[in-house]
Each structure stands twice: as structure tokens, then as C-alpha cells.
PDB file of C-alpha atoms in Angstrom:
ATOM      1  CA  MET A   1       0.000   0.000   0.000  1.00 45.00           C
ATOM      2  CA  ARG A   2       1.353   3.416  -0.983  1.00 55.00           C
ATOM      3  CA  ILE A   3       1.310   6.077   1.745  1.00 58.00           C
ATOM      4  CA  LEU A   4      -0.013   9.535   0.844  1.00 65.00           C
ATOM      5  CA  PRO A   5       2.600  12.309   0.867  1.00 81.00           C
ATOM      6  CA  LYS A   6       2.600  14.156   4.189  1.00 83.00           C
ATOM      7  CA  PHE A   7       1.274  17.467   2.814  1.00 83.00           C
ATOM      8  CA  VAL A   8      -1.629  15.704   1.045  1.00 88.00           C
ATOM      9  CA  PHE A   9      -2.517  13.757   4.198  1.00 90.00           C
ATOM     10  CA  ASP A  10      -2.301  16.955   6.296  1.00 94.00           C
ATOM     11  CA  ARG A  11      -4.666  18.838   3.987  1.00 94.00           C
ATOM     12  CA  LEU A  12      -7.151  15.990   3.678  1.00 94.00           C
ATOM     13  CA  PHE A  13      -7.152  15.524   7.462  1.00 93.00           C
ATOM     14  CA  ALA A  14      -7.616  19.288   8.010  1.00 96.00           C
ATOM     15  CA  LEU A  15     -10.526  19.406   5.569  1.00 97.00           C
ATOM     16  CA  ALA A  16     -12.214  16.397   7.222  1.00 96.00           C
ATOM     17  CA  ALA A  17     -11.603  17.792  10.714  1.00 96.00           C
ATOM     18  CA  LEU A  18     -12.957  21.240   9.793  1.00 97.00           C
ATOM     19  CA  THR A  19     -16.075  19.626   8.334  1.00 97.00           C
ATOM     20  CA  MET A  20     -16.684  17.500  11.431  1.00 97.00           C
ATOM     21  CA  LEU A  21     -15.776  20.223  13.926  1.00 96.00           C
ATOM     22  CA  ALA A  22     -17.713  23.053  12.240  1.00 97.00           C
ATOM     23  CA  PRO A  23     -20.621  22.961  14.755  1.00 97.00           C
ATOM     24  CA  LEU A  24     -18.203  23.000  17.726  1.00 97.00           C
ATOM     25  CA  MET A  25     -16.166  25.823  16.187  1.00 97.00           C
ATOM     26  CA  LEU A  26     -19.336  27.837  15.528  1.00 98.00           C
ATOM     27  CA  ALA A  27     -20.414  27.341  19.159  1.00 98.00           C
ATOM     28  CA  ILE A  28     -16.982  28.494  20.388  1.00 97.00           C
ATOM     29  CA  ALA A  29     -17.142  31.558  18.127  1.00 97.00           C
ATOM     30  CA  CYS A  30     -20.568  32.446  19.538  1.00 97.00           C
ATOM     31  CA  LEU A  31     -19.342  32.021  23.133  1.00 97.00           C
ATOM     32  CA  ILE A  32     -16.397  34.322  22.495  1.00 97.00           C
ATOM     33  CA  LYS A  33     -18.622  37.001  20.922  1.00 95.00           C
ATOM     34  CA  LEU A  34     -21.244  36.752  23.679  1.00 95.00           C
ATOM     35  CA  THR A  35     -18.789  36.962  26.585  1.00 94.00           C
ATOM     36  CA  SER A  36     -16.173  39.520  25.528  1.00 92.00           C
ATOM     37  CA  ARG A  37     -15.610  42.390  23.126  1.00 91.00           C
ATOM     38  CA  GLY A  38     -13.408  41.983  20.126  1.00 92.00           C
ATOM     39  CA  PRO A  39     -12.829  39.614  17.246  1.00 95.00           C
ATOM     40  CA  VAL A  40     -13.409  35.863  17.444  1.00 96.00           C
ATOM     41  CA  PHE A  41      -9.953  35.058  16.078  1.00 97.00           C
ATOM     42  CA  PHE A  42      -6.514  36.022  17.273  1.00 94.00           C
ATOM     43  CA  ARG A  43      -4.118  36.439  14.345  1.00 95.00           C
ATOM     44  CA  GLN A  44      -0.370  36.831  14.541  1.00 94.00           C
ATOM     45  CA  LYS A  45       2.568  36.673  12.142  1.00 95.00           C
ATOM     46  CA  ARG A  46       4.696  33.548  12.491  1.00 95.00           C
ATOM     47  CA  LYS A  47       7.726  32.144  10.684  1.00 93.00           C
ATOM     48  CA  GLY A  48       7.191  29.061   8.566  1.00 94.00           C
ATOM     49  CA  ILE A  49       9.119  26.820   6.216  1.00 93.00           C
ATOM     50  CA  ASP A  50      12.020  28.529   4.425  1.00 93.00           C
ATOM     51  CA  GLY A  51      11.403  31.653   6.517  1.00 91.00           C
ATOM     52  CA  HIS A  52       8.075  32.519   4.889  1.00 94.00           C
ATOM     53  CA  GLU A  53       5.808  34.569   7.099  1.00 95.00           C
ATOM     54  CA  PHE A  54       2.206  33.556   7.581  1.00 97.00           C
ATOM     55  CA  GLU A  55      -0.650  34.592   9.819  1.00 97.00           C
ATOM     56  CA  ILE A  56      -1.590  31.981  12.393  1.00 97.00           C
ATOM     57  CA  TYR A  57      -5.209  31.706  13.513  1.00 97.00           C
ATOM     58  CA  LYS A  58      -6.436  30.856  16.994  1.00 96.00           C
ATOM     59  CA  PHE A  59      -9.648  31.475  18.863  1.00 97.00           C
ATOM     60  CA  ARG A  60      -9.155  34.647  20.899  1.00 95.00           C
ATOM     61  CA  SER A  61      -8.728  33.716  24.542  1.00 92.00           C
ATOM     62  CA  MET A  62      -7.651  37.059  25.963  1.00 90.00           C
ATOM     63  CA  LYS A  63      -9.231  40.464  26.426  1.00 88.00           C
ATOM     64  CA  VAL A  64      -8.475  42.898  23.626  1.00 83.00           C
ATOM     65  CA  HIS A  65      -5.815  45.338  24.786  1.00 71.00           C
ATOM     66  CA  GLN A  66      -3.272  47.738  23.372  1.00 53.00           C
ATOM     67  CA  GLU A  67       0.161  46.307  22.697  1.00 53.00           C
ATOM     68  CA  THR A  68       3.259  48.464  22.614  1.00 45.00           C
ATOM     69  CA  ALA A  69       4.902  48.855  19.193  1.00 44.00           C
ATOM     70  CA  GLY A  70       3.194  45.750  17.846  1.00 49.00           C
ATOM     71  CA  GLN A  71       4.733  43.485  20.484  1.00 54.00           C
ATOM     72  CA  VAL A  72       2.465  40.857  21.964  1.00 56.00           C
ATOM     73  CA  THR A  73       3.238  39.770  25.486  1.00 62.00           C
ATOM     74  CA  GLN A  74       2.806  36.020  25.940  1.00 61.00           C
ATOM     75  CA  ALA A  75       0.224  34.949  28.478  1.00 60.00           C
ATOM     76  CA  THR A  76       1.467  33.555  31.757  1.00 57.00           C
ATOM     77  CA  ARG A  77      -0.165  31.151  34.189  1.00 61.00           C
ATOM     78  CA  ASN A  78      -3.147  32.892  35.900  1.00 66.00           C
ATOM     79  CA  ASP A  79      -2.850  35.875  33.506  1.00 69.00           C
ATOM     80  CA  SER A  80      -5.667  38.362  34.246  1.00 74.00           C
ATOM     81  CA  ARG A  81      -6.010  39.130  30.511  1.00 82.00           C
ATOM     82  CA  VAL A  82      -7.342  35.619  29.805  1.00 86.00           C
ATOM     83  CA  THR A  83     -11.142  35.553  29.659  1.00 92.00           C
ATOM     84  CA  PRO A  84     -13.152  32.841  31.471  1.00 91.00           C
ATOM     85  CA  VAL A  85     -14.048  31.246  28.113  1.00 94.00           C
ATOM     86  CA  GLY A  86     -10.419  31.672  27.061  1.00 93.00           C
ATOM     87  CA  ARG A  87      -9.209  29.827  30.164  1.00 92.00           C
ATOM     88  CA  PHE A  88     -11.341  26.828  29.187  1.00 93.00           C
ATOM     89  CA  LEU A  89     -10.222  27.024  25.548  1.00 94.00           C
ATOM     90  CA  ARG A  90      -6.556  27.103  26.568  1.00 90.00           C
ATOM     91  CA  ARG A  91      -6.872  24.276  29.092  1.00 88.00           C
ATOM     92  CA  THR A  92      -8.538  22.052  26.478  1.00 89.00           C
ATOM     93  CA  SER A  93      -6.420  23.347  23.545  1.00 90.00           C
ATOM     94  CA  LEU A  94      -9.637  24.196  21.672  1.00 94.00           C
ATOM     95  CA  ASP A  95      -8.186  27.660  21.006  1.00 95.00           C
ATOM     96  CA  GLU A  96      -5.834  25.944  18.525  1.00 95.00           C
ATOM     97  CA  LEU A  97      -8.587  24.514  16.269  1.00 97.00           C
ATOM     98  CA  PRO A  98      -8.509  27.424  13.755  1.00 98.00           C
ATOM     99  CA  GLN A  99      -4.944  26.364  12.905  1.00 98.00           C
ATOM    100  CA  LEU A 100      -6.622  23.672  10.810  1.00 97.00           C
ATOM    101  CA  PHE A 101      -7.166  26.508   8.299  1.00 97.00           C
ATOM    102  CA  ASN A 102      -3.392  27.103   8.320  1.00 98.00           C
ATOM    103  CA  VAL A 103      -2.855  23.390   7.642  1.00 97.00           C
ATOM    104  CA  LEU A 104      -5.414  23.448   4.827  1.00 96.00           C
ATOM    105  CA  ARG A 105      -3.609  26.442   3.279  1.00 95.00           C
ATOM    106  CA  GLY A 106      -0.275  24.583   3.434  1.00 94.00           C
ATOM    107  CA  GLU A 107       1.310  27.012   5.913  1.00 96.00           C
ATOM    108  CA  MET A 108       1.425  24.468   8.716  1.00 96.00           C
ATOM    109  CA  SER A 109       1.472  20.723   9.193  1.00 96.00           C
ATOM    110  CA  LEU A 110      -0.413  18.604  11.711  1.00 95.00           C
ATOM    111  CA  VAL A 111       2.904  17.670  13.379  1.00 95.00           C
ATOM    112  CA  GLY A 112       6.025  19.820  13.447  1.00 93.00           C
ATOM    113  CA  PRO A 113       7.908  22.361  15.542  1.00 93.00           C
ATOM    114  CA  ARG A 114       5.830  24.916  17.404  1.00 89.00           C
ATOM    115  CA  PRO A 115       5.080  27.926  15.150  1.00 92.00           C
ATOM    116  CA  ILE A 116       7.232  30.753  16.479  1.00 92.00           C
ATOM    117  CA  THR A 117       6.818  34.515  16.321  1.00 91.00           C
ATOM    118  CA  LEU A 118       9.182  36.702  14.352  1.00 88.00           C
ATOM    119  CA  ALA A 119      10.777  37.935  17.579  1.00 91.00           C
ATOM    120  CA  GLU A 120      11.506  34.367  18.731  1.00 91.00           C
ATOM    121  CA  LEU A 121      13.581  33.330  15.707  1.00 90.00           C
ATOM    122  CA  PRO A 122      16.864  34.840  17.015  1.00 92.00           C
ATOM    123  CA  ARG A 123      16.439  32.795  20.229  1.00 91.00           C
ATOM    124  CA  TYR A 124      16.808  29.649  18.106  1.00 90.00           C
ATOM    125  CA  GLY A 125      20.411  30.565  17.191  1.00 90.00           C
ATOM    126  CA  GLN A 126      21.970  28.022  14.806  1.00 89.00           C
ATOM    127  CA  VAL A 127      18.995  25.708  15.395  1.00 88.00           C
ATOM    128  CA  ARG A 128      16.844  28.155  13.413  1.00 90.00           C
ATOM    129  CA  TRP A 129      17.949  26.421  10.187  1.00 89.00           C
ATOM    130  CA  HIS A 130      16.478  23.179  11.508  1.00 86.00           C
ATOM    131  CA  TYR A 131      13.266  24.987  12.383  1.00 89.00           C
ATOM    132  CA  LEU A 132      13.006  26.725   8.994  1.00 92.00           C
ATOM    133  CA  SER A 133      13.520  23.455   7.064  1.00 92.00           C
ATOM    134  CA  VAL A 134      10.030  22.092   7.893  1.00 92.00           C
ATOM    135  CA  ARG A 135       6.478  23.369   8.265  1.00 94.00           C
ATOM    136  CA  PRO A 136       5.543  24.240  11.834  1.00 95.00           C
ATOM    137  CA  GLY A 137       2.877  22.004  13.341  1.00 95.00           C
ATOM    138  CA  MET A 138      -0.340  22.208  15.312  1.00 95.00           C
ATOM    139  CA  THR A 139       1.276  19.733  17.651  1.00 94.00           C
ATOM    140  CA  GLY A 140       4.826  18.541  18.053  1.00 92.00           C
ATOM    141  CA  LEU A 141       7.449  17.085  20.307  1.00 91.00           C
ATOM    142  CA  TRP A 142       7.425  20.176  22.552  1.00 90.00           C
ATOM    143  CA  GLN A 143       3.659  19.986  23.054  1.00 87.00           C
ATOM    144  CA  VAL A 144       3.800  16.340  24.166  1.00 90.00           C
ATOM    145  CA  SER A 145       6.951  16.780  26.272  1.00 88.00           C
ATOM    146  CA  GLY A 146       5.725  19.253  28.870  1.00 80.00           C
ATOM    147  CA  ARG A 147       4.593  22.284  26.871  1.00 76.00           C
ATOM    148  CA  ASN A 148       4.669  25.322  29.124  1.00 76.00           C
ATOM    149  CA  ASP A 149       6.301  23.332  31.921  1.00 82.00           C
ATOM    150  CA  THR A 150       9.579  23.360  29.922  1.00 86.00           C
ATOM    151  CA  THR A 151      12.185  26.091  29.587  1.00 89.00           C
ATOM    152  CA  TYR A 152      12.590  27.962  26.334  1.00 89.00           C
ATOM    153  CA  ASP A 153      15.942  26.275  25.724  1.00 91.00           C
ATOM    154  CA  GLU A 154      14.290  22.871  26.176  1.00 91.00           C
ATOM    155  CA  ARG A 155      11.617  23.903  23.669  1.00 90.00           C
ATOM    156  CA  VAL A 156      14.280  24.814  21.088  1.00 91.00           C
ATOM    157  CA  GLU A 157      16.079  21.514  21.713  1.00 91.00           C
ATOM    158  CA  LEU A 158      12.847  19.536  21.268  1.00 91.00           C
ATOM    159  CA  ASP A 159      12.163  21.315  17.961  1.00 90.00           C
ATOM    160  CA  ARG A 160      15.709  20.483  16.783  1.00 91.00           C
ATOM    161  CA  GLU A 161      15.298  16.872  17.875  1.00 92.00           C
ATOM    162  CA  PHE A 162      12.007  16.557  15.990  1.00 92.00           C
ATOM    163  CA  VAL A 163      13.489  17.880  12.748  1.00 91.00           C
ATOM    164  CA  GLU A 164      16.527  15.609  12.972  1.00 91.00           C
ATOM    165  CA  GLN A 165      14.538  12.487  13.834  1.00 90.00           C
ATOM    166  CA  HIS A 166      11.191  13.071  12.100  1.00 82.00           C
ATOM    167  CA  SER A 167       9.637  10.010  10.582  1.00 86.00           C
ATOM    168  CA  LEU A 168       6.158   8.640  10.029  1.00 86.00           C
ATOM    169  CA  ARG A 169       6.465   6.640  13.258  1.00 90.00           C
ATOM    170  CA  LEU A 170       7.462   9.735  15.271  1.00 91.00           C
ATOM    171  CA  ARG A 171       4.628  11.813  13.767  1.00 90.00           C
ATOM    172  CA  LEU A 172       2.047   9.117  14.563  1.00 90.00           C
ATOM    173  CA  SER A 173       3.436   8.761  18.084  1.00 92.00           C
ATOM    174  CA  ILE A 174       3.158  12.529  18.615  1.00 93.00           C
ATOM    175  CA  LEU A 175      -0.436  12.569  17.327  1.00 91.00           C
ATOM    176  CA  LEU A 176      -1.415   9.801  19.777  1.00 91.00           C
ATOM    177  CA  ARG A 177       0.444  11.437  22.656  1.00 92.00           C
ATOM    178  CA  THR A 178      -1.266  14.749  21.824  1.00 90.00           C
ATOM    179  CA  LEU A 179      -4.665  13.219  22.582  1.00 86.00           C
ATOM    180  CA  ARG A 180      -3.429  12.158  26.024  1.00 85.00           C
ATOM    181  CA  VAL A 181      -1.883  15.590  26.733  1.00 83.00           C
ATOM    182  CA  VAL A 182      -5.059  17.432  25.661  1.00 81.00           C
ATOM    183  CA  ILE A 183      -7.309  15.188  27.759  1.00 80.00           C
ATOM    184  CA  ARG A 184      -5.113  15.698  30.823  1.00 77.00           C
ATOM    185  CA  GLY A 185      -4.512  19.396  30.155  1.00 69.00           C
ATOM    186  CA  SER A 186      -0.800  18.847  30.780  1.00 63.00           C
ATOM    187  CA  GLY A 187       1.331  21.982  30.574  1.00 55.00           C
ATOM    188  CA  ALA A 188      -1.605  24.189  29.506  1.00 58.00           C
ATOM    189  CA  ARG A 189      -1.834  27.862  30.441  1.00 54.00           C
TER     190      ARG A 189
END
């Protein structure tokens, strides 16, 4: 049996998932609009394969506020900017569902390094070439290895390790481990 190329599988999976999850995503969008002011989606520039910039989509989980000079401050544990609905979305990782659109558009993969902001790229040092050689993923080795309970240096190392060792077996293992992490809420903020 011939295996579908990764990018074809990713897009077919994203299309099927978006079709099945449409009612849930509509309900989440309504909850966000009914409980806080602002847009339903949070959008932010990220670096992708070969250094191409793309706009990542997530359900907005924080109050709308002014950022200084376009810089977005990452949320921390018990951040007062996170809305009550947003807290639930983050704990269950449902805020990430709109990234299926990024997968469908070919900007992201189901499994890969965590999509990083433009400001984060210098923190990757020489490892940035590993990061830029693949599409970032909705889930990855970092997400199933402690997520926000890891240091930034550990995150970079996990991304490097994924790129160097990526295989079909590793990707499938990460997908299965992601289900466990999401159910437990491990490392969520």
C-alpha cells in the first residue's frame, strides 16, 4: 500500500476535521462574541518553512488590549487578561482549532515544531535552520513533552530533535500522545 505524501494527508485531514468540527467551532465563536468584546480570532505573524511569514489563527482567549509597538506579550499562568471562556479554551487546547485553516492552506502541518513569532527566531540561534527546514505544526514534540512546563531552551532543543529524527512513526506517536496531553490538560496555560 502506498502512503499519501505528508502534505496531502495533512490537507485531507484538516478538511475532514474542519467539516466534522464546524458545529463546535461555531459554538466556540458564539461564546467568544457573547462573553467579551473583540474579534473571534486572534491572528499573529509567524515564521514558517524557508522563513516565509504567515498569519496563524487561533480562537481569541484574551481580552483585547493595546500592545506596545506591535509586540504581543505572551500569556502567563493565571494571567488576568485571559477571559473565562479563554481559560477553558486554553486548558482544552480548543483555542488551537482554527490552525486547521493554516494546515489546509499549506502554511502548517499537523505535526512539526511549534510555530514561532518573528521575535523568537533569534532565540533559536543556529537551530533556526532546523526549524526553517520544515512546516511548523499544530502539535509537536514540545507539546507532548511538557509544553509550558519546559524552559525555552528545552523547547528549542525539542524542535531540533524533531526535525533531525522526524519520521512517520514519530509523527504518529506525537499525534497519539497529543490526545493524552489534551485530555489531561498537561502543561496548559
